[in-house]
Amino acid sequence: MYDLIIIGGGPAGLTAGMYAARSKLNVVMLEKMMPGGNVSITAEVENYPGIPNIGGPDLVMQMEKQARDFGLEIRSEEVLSIEVGAGTNGHSIKSDTNEYKTKSVLIASGSSPRRIGCQGEDEHIGRGVSYCATCDGAFFREKHIAVVGGGDSAVEEGLYLTKFAKRVTIIHRRDRLRADKIIQEKAIKHPKIDFIWDSVIEGIEGTPVVNNIKIKNLKSSEVTDFKVDGVFVFVGYIPGTDYVPGIVNKDEGGYIITDLEMRTNIPGIFAAGDIIAKKQRQIVTACGDAATAIKTIEHYNEWYYEDEQYL
Ligand code: NAP
């Protein structure tokens, strides 16, 4: 019987792992890929307190090291299901290779990039369509790139892509950006960046690689051809909750509902980071959620056998 199983190894999972291992909980983290989550595909982070500027991969590597140094065990396993236990039996977790019993579960499996859903998108993934500027930006030296979206990701990653591209065109469905003002200003002033407003991509074309997109102006309904060499999509994220039992409350977007202490509606199941229903999804808020969750979990586990009323 574990004290805690952490599902997911992004900033929330790694912070939780560091806190839990430091508190000497009997804990293991299950992560289906490499630890790091979406931050490991983020080019630059300039709003993590105390570290003025760092690459996303470097930041999460340091988080992982810090957690491992406190004794966190990280296993490369994909969680397939959580079976909610009754009373003091604990919960069961099934992964692709193991089964576990645990007093508490922390769901910190984050979210994955949303697709636009237009014609030609899926066929061109890896052939000009990308969801990761750090992974694929260098393939677009001196090329013209379209970036889709108007949030922090689109604008930050668009700025990063100017290191390689000769021109970056940000296509946004409204006439104003949702991104933080400071990066909006940087993008608007940038000589390599231009914008197409009130527009969406209806089709992505080119054989075998992208060479054209069809852009629809939402005000006039006019559709025009636009020559580009690549399309980078940053239109938000969808929570990865396939394995989460239906009885765990979620909002209409599929995000897990927690209270301020990171409890879900099911005793012993907690959630933290980008997967929970909240407004602000930042690295630092994910880390904050995780620290709160571990303190709540420690308290929960302490009372677990002592007082079933707590359940
Ligand atoms: P986001 O804030 O949800 O923005 C998604 C953008 O894509 C919005 O501009 C949205 O348009 C647009 N969009 C959504 N669906 C679309 C579709 N089907 N077709 C075309 N456009 C579509 O997502 P994000 O930028 O990935 O950021 C996610 C979270 O991480 C946010 O909370 C963000 O603040 C945070 N984040 C923070 C930082 C940072 O602080 N450094 C960096 C990256 C991300 P509308 O504006 O019209 O809705």
mmCIF file with all atom_site columns, N, CA and C and ligand atoms in Angstrom, residues 47 114-116 148-154 156 172-174 176 178 180 200 234-237 279-282, ligand 1:
data_model
loop_
_atom_site.group_PDB
_atom_site.id
_atom_site.type_symbol
_atom_site.label_atom_id
_atom_site.label_alt_id
_atom_site.label_comp_id
_atom_site.label_asym_id
_atom_site.label_entity_id
_atom_site.label_seq_id
_atom_site.pdbx_PDB_ins_code
_atom_site.Cartn_x
_atom_site.Cartn_y
_atom_site.Cartn_z
_atom_site.occupancy
_atom_site.B_iso_or_equiv
_atom_site.pdbx_formal_charge
_atom_site.auth_seq_id
_atom_site.auth_comp_id
_atom_site.auth_asym_id
_atom_site.auth_atom_id
_atom_site.pdbx_PDB_model_num
ATOM   1   N N   . ASN A 1 47  ? 8.836   34.043 -16.609 1.00 0.00 ? 47  ASN A N   1
ATOM   2   C CA  . ASN A 1 47  ? 8.044   34.487 -15.458 1.00 0.00 ? 47  ASN A CA  1
ATOM   3   C C   . ASN A 1 47  ? 7.995   33.435 -14.353 1.00 0.00 ? 47  ASN A C   1
ATOM   4   N N   . ARG A 1 114 ? -4.552  21.235 -28.288 1.00 0.00 ? 114 ARG A N   1
ATOM   5   C CA  . ARG A 1 114 ? -5.791  21.081 -29.067 1.00 0.00 ? 114 ARG A CA  1
ATOM   6   C C   . ARG A 1 114 ? -5.465  21.277 -30.551 1.00 0.00 ? 114 ARG A C   1
ATOM   7   N N   . ARG A 1 115 ? -6.132  20.529 -31.393 1.00 0.00 ? 115 ARG A N   1
ATOM   8   C CA  . ARG A 1 115 ? -5.940  20.710 -32.845 1.00 0.00 ? 115 ARG A CA  1
ATOM   9   C C   . ARG A 1 115 ? -6.957  21.710 -33.373 1.00 0.00 ? 115 ARG A C   1
ATOM   10  N N   . ILE A 1 116 ? -6.658  22.269 -34.544 1.00 0.00 ? 116 ILE A N   1
ATOM   11  C CA  . ILE A 1 116 ? -7.616  23.215 -35.124 1.00 0.00 ? 116 ILE A CA  1
ATOM   12  C C   . ILE A 1 116 ? -8.853  22.451 -35.592 1.00 0.00 ? 116 ILE A C   1
ATOM   13  N N   . VAL A 1 148 ? -1.114  29.858 -35.400 1.00 0.00 ? 148 VAL A N   1
ATOM   14  C CA  . VAL A 1 148 ? -2.551  30.012 -35.166 1.00 0.00 ? 148 VAL A CA  1
ATOM   15  C C   . VAL A 1 148 ? -2.814  30.164 -33.677 1.00 0.00 ? 148 VAL A C   1
ATOM   16  N N   . GLY A 1 149 ? -3.630  31.170 -33.298 1.00 0.00 ? 149 GLY A N   1
ATOM   17  C CA  . GLY A 1 149 ? -4.002  31.370 -31.894 1.00 0.00 ? 149 GLY A CA  1
ATOM   18  C C   . GLY A 1 149 ? -3.674  32.781 -31.455 1.00 0.00 ? 149 GLY A C   1
ATOM   19  N N   . GLY A 1 150 ? -4.265  33.183 -30.321 1.00 0.00 ? 150 GLY A N   1
ATOM   20  C CA  . GLY A 1 150 ? -4.041  34.544 -29.841 1.00 0.00 ? 150 GLY A CA  1
ATOM   21  C C   . GLY A 1 150 ? -3.702  34.579 -28.360 1.00 0.00 ? 150 GLY A C   1
ATOM   22  N N   . GLY A 1 151 ? -3.377  33.409 -27.775 1.00 0.00 ? 151 GLY A N   1
ATOM   23  C CA  . GLY A 1 151 ? -3.057  33.345 -26.338 1.00 0.00 ? 151 GLY A CA  1
ATOM   24  C C   . GLY A 1 151 ? -1.558  33.478 -26.091 1.00 0.00 ? 151 GLY A C   1
ATOM   25  N N   . ASP A 1 152 ? -1.161  33.273 -24.832 1.00 0.00 ? 152 ASP A N   1
ATOM   26  C CA  . ASP A 1 152 ? 0.255   33.378 -24.465 1.00 0.00 ? 152 ASP A CA  1
ATOM   27  C C   . ASP A 1 152 ? 1.116   32.434 -25.294 1.00 0.00 ? 152 ASP A C   1
ATOM   28  N N   . SER A 1 153 ? 0.627   31.208 -25.501 1.00 0.00 ? 153 SER A N   1
ATOM   29  C CA  . SER A 1 153 ? 1.454   30.227 -26.226 1.00 0.00 ? 153 SER A CA  1
ATOM   30  C C   . SER A 1 153 ? 1.711   30.690 -27.644 1.00 0.00 ? 153 SER A C   1
ATOM   31  N N   . ALA A 1 154 ? 0.652   31.101 -28.353 1.00 0.00 ? 154 ALA A N   1
ATOM   32  C CA  . ALA A 1 154 ? 0.810   31.494 -29.756 1.00 0.00 ? 154 ALA A CA  1
ATOM   33  C C   . ALA A 1 154 ? 1.791   32.656 -29.873 1.00 0.00 ? 154 ALA A C   1
ATOM   34  N N   . GLU A 1 156 ? 4.069   33.863 -27.588 1.00 0.00 ? 156 GLU A N   1
ATOM   35  C CA  . GLU A 1 156 ? 5.435   33.557 -27.120 1.00 0.00 ? 156 GLU A CA  1
ATOM   36  C C   . GLU A 1 156 ? 6.166   32.668 -28.115 1.00 0.00 ? 156 GLU A C   1
ATOM   37  N N   . HIS A 1 172 ? -5.390  34.978 -36.098 1.00 0.00 ? 172 HIS A N   1
ATOM   38  C CA  . HIS A 1 172 ? -6.209  34.888 -34.887 1.00 0.00 ? 172 HIS A CA  1
ATOM   39  C C   . HIS A 1 172 ? -7.682  35.101 -35.241 1.00 0.00 ? 172 HIS A C   1
ATOM   40  N N   . ARG A 1 173 ? -8.548  34.378 -34.553 1.00 0.00 ? 173 ARG A N   1
ATOM   41  C CA  . ARG A 1 173 ? -9.966  34.405 -34.932 1.00 0.00 ? 173 ARG A CA  1
ATOM   42  C C   . ARG A 1 173 ? -10.701 35.670 -34.473 1.00 0.00 ? 173 ARG A C   1
ATOM   43  N N   . ARG A 1 174 ? -10.059 36.454 -33.610 1.00 0.00 ? 174 ARG A N   1
ATOM   44  C CA  . ARG A 1 174 ? -10.686 37.719 -33.191 1.00 0.00 ? 174 ARG A CA  1
ATOM   45  C C   . ARG A 1 174 ? -9.815  38.892 -33.622 1.00 0.00 ? 174 ARG A C   1
ATOM   46  N N   . ARG A 1 176 ? -8.384  40.981 -31.377 1.00 0.00 ? 176 ARG A N   1
ATOM   47  C CA  . ARG A 1 176 ? -7.419  41.335 -30.337 1.00 0.00 ? 176 ARG A CA  1
ATOM   48  C C   . ARG A 1 176 ? -6.902  40.061 -29.680 1.00 0.00 ? 176 ARG A C   1
ATOM   49  N N   . ARG A 1 178 ? -5.337  37.593 -26.670 1.00 0.00 ? 178 ARG A N   1
ATOM   50  C CA  . ARG A 1 178 ? -5.629  37.265 -25.279 1.00 0.00 ? 178 ARG A CA  1
ATOM   51  C C   . ARG A 1 178 ? -4.320  37.205 -24.463 1.00 0.00 ? 178 ARG A C   1
ATOM   52  N N   . ASP A 1 180 ? -0.639  38.015 -22.627 1.00 0.00 ? 180 ASP A N   1
ATOM   53  C CA  . ASP A 1 180 ? -0.191  39.097 -21.736 1.00 0.00 ? 180 ASP A CA  1
ATOM   54  C C   . ASP A 1 180 ? 0.278   40.299 -22.549 1.00 0.00 ? 180 ASP A C   1
ATOM   55  N N   . VAL A 1 200 ? -9.742  32.359 -39.587 1.00 0.00 ? 200 VAL A N   1
ATOM   56  C CA  . VAL A 1 200 ? -9.393  30.988 -39.200 1.00 0.00 ? 200 VAL A CA  1
ATOM   57  C C   . VAL A 1 200 ? -8.846  30.249 -40.422 1.00 0.00 ? 200 VAL A C   1
ATOM   58  N N   . PHE A 1 234 ? -1.334  26.799 -31.849 1.00 0.00 ? 234 PHE A N   1
ATOM   59  C CA  . PHE A 1 234 ? -1.365  27.008 -30.389 1.00 0.00 ? 234 PHE A CA  1
ATOM   60  C C   . PHE A 1 234 ? -2.750  27.518 -30.008 1.00 0.00 ? 234 PHE A C   1
ATOM   61  N N   . VAL A 1 235 ? -3.725  26.626 -30.061 1.00 0.00 ? 235 VAL A N   1
ATOM   62  C CA  . VAL A 1 235 ? -5.110  27.060 -29.816 1.00 0.00 ? 235 VAL A CA  1
ATOM   63  C C   . VAL A 1 235 ? -5.653  26.459 -28.510 1.00 0.00 ? 235 VAL A C   1
ATOM   64  N N   . GLY A 1 236 ? -4.788  26.362 -27.520 1.00 0.00 ? 236 GLY A N   1
ATOM   65  C CA  . GLY A 1 236 ? -5.229  25.881 -26.224 1.00 0.00 ? 236 GLY A CA  1
ATOM   66  C C   . GLY A 1 236 ? -4.965  24.387 -26.054 1.00 0.00 ? 236 GLY A C   1
ATOM   67  N N   . TYR A 1 237 ? -5.472  23.871 -24.959 1.00 0.00 ? 237 TYR A N   1
ATOM   68  C CA  . TYR A 1 237 ? -5.159  22.492 -24.558 1.00 0.00 ? 237 TYR A CA  1
ATOM   69  C C   . TYR A 1 237 ? -6.434  21.768 -24.155 1.00 0.00 ? 237 TYR A C   1
ATOM   70  N N   . LYS A 1 279 ? -8.787  29.307 -13.714 1.00 0.00 ? 279 LYS A N   1
ATOM   71  C CA  . LYS A 1 279 ? -8.586  30.318 -14.753 1.00 0.00 ? 279 LYS A CA  1
ATOM   72  C C   . LYS A 1 279 ? -7.119  30.420 -15.171 1.00 0.00 ? 279 LYS A C   1
ATOM   73  N N   . GLN A 1 280 ? -6.212  30.388 -14.204 1.00 0.00 ? 280 GLN A N   1
ATOM   74  C CA  . GLN A 1 280 ? -4.806  30.677 -14.515 1.00 0.00 ? 280 GLN A CA  1
ATOM   75  C C   . GLN A 1 280 ? -3.982  29.408 -14.636 1.00 0.00 ? 280 GLN A C   1
ATOM   76  N N   . ARG A 1 281 ? -3.464  29.167 -15.812 1.00 0.00 ? 281 ARG A N   1
ATOM   77  C CA  . ARG A 1 281 ? -2.600  27.997 -16.009 1.00 0.00 ? 281 ARG A CA  1
ATOM   78  C C   . ARG A 1 281 ? -1.177  28.486 -16.268 1.00 0.00 ? 281 ARG A C   1
ATOM   79  N N   . GLN A 1 282 ? -0.412  28.545 -15.204 1.00 0.00 ? 282 GLN A N   1
ATOM   80  C CA  . GLN A 1 282 ? 0.971   28.994 -15.262 1.00 0.00 ? 282 GLN A CA  1
ATOM   81  C C   . GLN A 1 282 ? 1.815   27.907 -14.607 1.00 0.00 ? 282 GLN A C   1
HETATM 82  P P1  . NAP B 2 .   ? -5.396  29.853 -24.482 1.00 0.00 ? 1   NAP B P1  1
HETATM 83  O O1  . NAP B 2 .   ? -5.014  30.915 -23.528 1.00 0.00 ? 1   NAP B O1  1
HETATM 84  O O2  . NAP B 2 .   ? -6.603  29.025 -24.204 1.00 0.00 ? 1   NAP B O2  1
HETATM 85  O O3  . NAP B 2 .   ? -5.534  30.534 -25.916 1.00 0.00 ? 1   NAP B O3  1
HETATM 86  C C1  . NAP B 2 .   ? -5.943  29.787 -27.000 1.00 0.00 ? 1   NAP B C1  1
HETATM 87  C C2  . NAP B 2 .   ? -6.048  30.727 -28.190 1.00 0.00 ? 1   NAP B C2  1
HETATM 88  O O4  . NAP B 2 .   ? -6.448  29.970 -29.314 1.00 0.00 ? 1   NAP B O4  1
HETATM 89  C C3  . NAP B 2 .   ? -7.081  31.825 -27.970 1.00 0.00 ? 1   NAP B C3  1
HETATM 90  O O5  . NAP B 2 .   ? -6.596  33.035 -28.513 1.00 0.00 ? 1   NAP B O5  1
HETATM 91  C C4  . NAP B 2 .   ? -8.289  31.314 -28.754 1.00 0.00 ? 1   NAP B C4  1
HETATM 92  O O6  . NAP B 2 .   ? -9.053  32.338 -29.320 1.00 0.00 ? 1   NAP B O6  1
HETATM 93  C C5  . NAP B 2 .   ? -7.646  30.519 -29.859 1.00 0.00 ? 1   NAP B C5  1
HETATM 94  N N1  . NAP B 2 .   ? -8.456  29.380 -30.304 1.00 0.00 ? 1   NAP B N1  1
HETATM 95  C C6  . NAP B 2 .   ? -9.055  28.437 -29.547 1.00 0.00 ? 1   NAP B C6  1
HETATM 96  N N2  . NAP B 2 .   ? -9.651  27.520 -30.315 1.00 0.00 ? 1   NAP B N2  1
HETATM 97  C C7  . NAP B 2 .   ? -9.420  27.890 -31.591 1.00 0.00 ? 1   NAP B C7  1
HETATM 98  C C8  . NAP B 2 .   ? -9.759  27.346 -32.849 1.00 0.00 ? 1   NAP B C8  1
HETATM 99  N N3  . NAP B 2 .   ? -10.461 26.206 -32.950 1.00 0.00 ? 1   NAP B N3  1
HETATM 100 N N4  . NAP B 2 .   ? -9.349  27.993 -33.968 1.00 0.00 ? 1   NAP B N4  1
HETATM 101 C C9  . NAP B 2 .   ? -8.631  29.136 -33.881 1.00 0.00 ? 1   NAP B C9  1
HETATM 102 N N5  . NAP B 2 .   ? -8.265  29.695 -32.716 1.00 0.00 ? 1   NAP B N5  1
HETATM 103 C C10 . NAP B 2 .   ? -8.657  29.081 -31.593 1.00 0.00 ? 1   NAP B C10 1
HETATM 104 O O7  . NAP B 2 .   ? -4.201  28.787 -24.715 1.00 0.00 ? 1   NAP B O7  1
HETATM 105 P P2  . NAP B 2 .   ? -2.622  28.956 -24.554 1.00 0.00 ? 1   NAP B P2  1
HETATM 106 O O8  . NAP B 2 .   ? -2.139  30.203 -25.179 1.00 0.00 ? 1   NAP B O8  1
HETATM 107 O O9  . NAP B 2 .   ? -2.054  27.667 -24.991 1.00 0.00 ? 1   NAP B O9  1
HETATM 108 O O10 . NAP B 2 .   ? -2.427  29.073 -23.000 1.00 0.00 ? 1   NAP B O10 1
HETATM 109 C C11 . NAP B 2 .   ? -2.956  28.061 -22.125 1.00 0.00 ? 1   NAP B C11 1
HETATM 110 C C12 . NAP B 2 .   ? -2.757  28.524 -20.684 1.00 0.00 ? 1   NAP B C12 1
HETATM 111 O O11 . NAP B 2 .   ? -1.358  28.545 -20.378 1.00 0.00 ? 1   NAP B O11 1
HETATM 112 C C13 . NAP B 2 .   ? -3.273  29.936 -20.447 1.00 0.00 ? 1   NAP B C13 1
HETATM 113 O O12 . NAP B 2 .   ? -3.809  30.005 -19.155 1.00 0.00 ? 1   NAP B O12 1
HETATM 114 C C14 . NAP B 2 .   ? -2.027  30.789 -20.568 1.00 0.00 ? 1   NAP B C14 1
HETATM 115 O O13 . NAP B 2 .   ? -2.101  31.992 -19.852 1.00 0.00 ? 1   NAP B O13 1
HETATM 116 C C15 . NAP B 2 .   ? -0.976  29.849 -19.995 1.00 0.00 ? 1   NAP B C15 1
HETATM 117 N N6  . NAP B 2 .   ? 0.354   30.138 -20.556 1.00 0.00 ? 1   NAP B N6  1
HETATM 118 C C16 . NAP B 2 .   ? 1.137   30.995 -19.857 1.00 0.00 ? 1   NAP B C16 1
HETATM 119 C C17 . NAP B 2 .   ? 2.381   31.328 -20.334 1.00 0.00 ? 1   NAP B C17 1
HETATM 120 C C18 . NAP B 2 .   ? 3.198   32.295 -19.559 1.00 0.00 ? 1   NAP B C18 1
HETATM 121 O O14 . NAP B 2 .   ? 2.734   32.849 -18.585 1.00 0.00 ? 1   NAP B O14 1
HETATM 122 N N7  . NAP B 2 .   ? 4.440   32.552 -19.907 1.00 0.00 ? 1   NAP B N7  1
HETATM 123 C C19 . NAP B 2 .   ? 2.867   30.784 -21.530 1.00 0.00 ? 1   NAP B C19 1
HETATM 124 C C20 . NAP B 2 .   ? 2.039   29.911 -22.242 1.00 0.00 ? 1   NAP B C20 1
HETATM 125 C C21 . NAP B 2 .   ? 0.779   29.604 -21.743 1.00 0.00 ? 1   NAP B C21 1
HETATM 126 P P3  . NAP B 2 .   ? -9.903  33.378 -28.391 1.00 0.00 ? 1   NAP B P3  1
HETATM 127 O O15 . NAP B 2 .   ? -8.906  34.331 -27.829 1.00 0.00 ? 1   NAP B O15 1
HETATM 128 O O16 . NAP B 2 .   ? -10.839 33.979 -29.373 1.00 0.00 ? 1   NAP B O16 1
HETATM 129 O O17 . NAP B 2 .   ? -10.588 32.517 -27.379 1.00 0.00 ? 1   NAP B O17 1
#
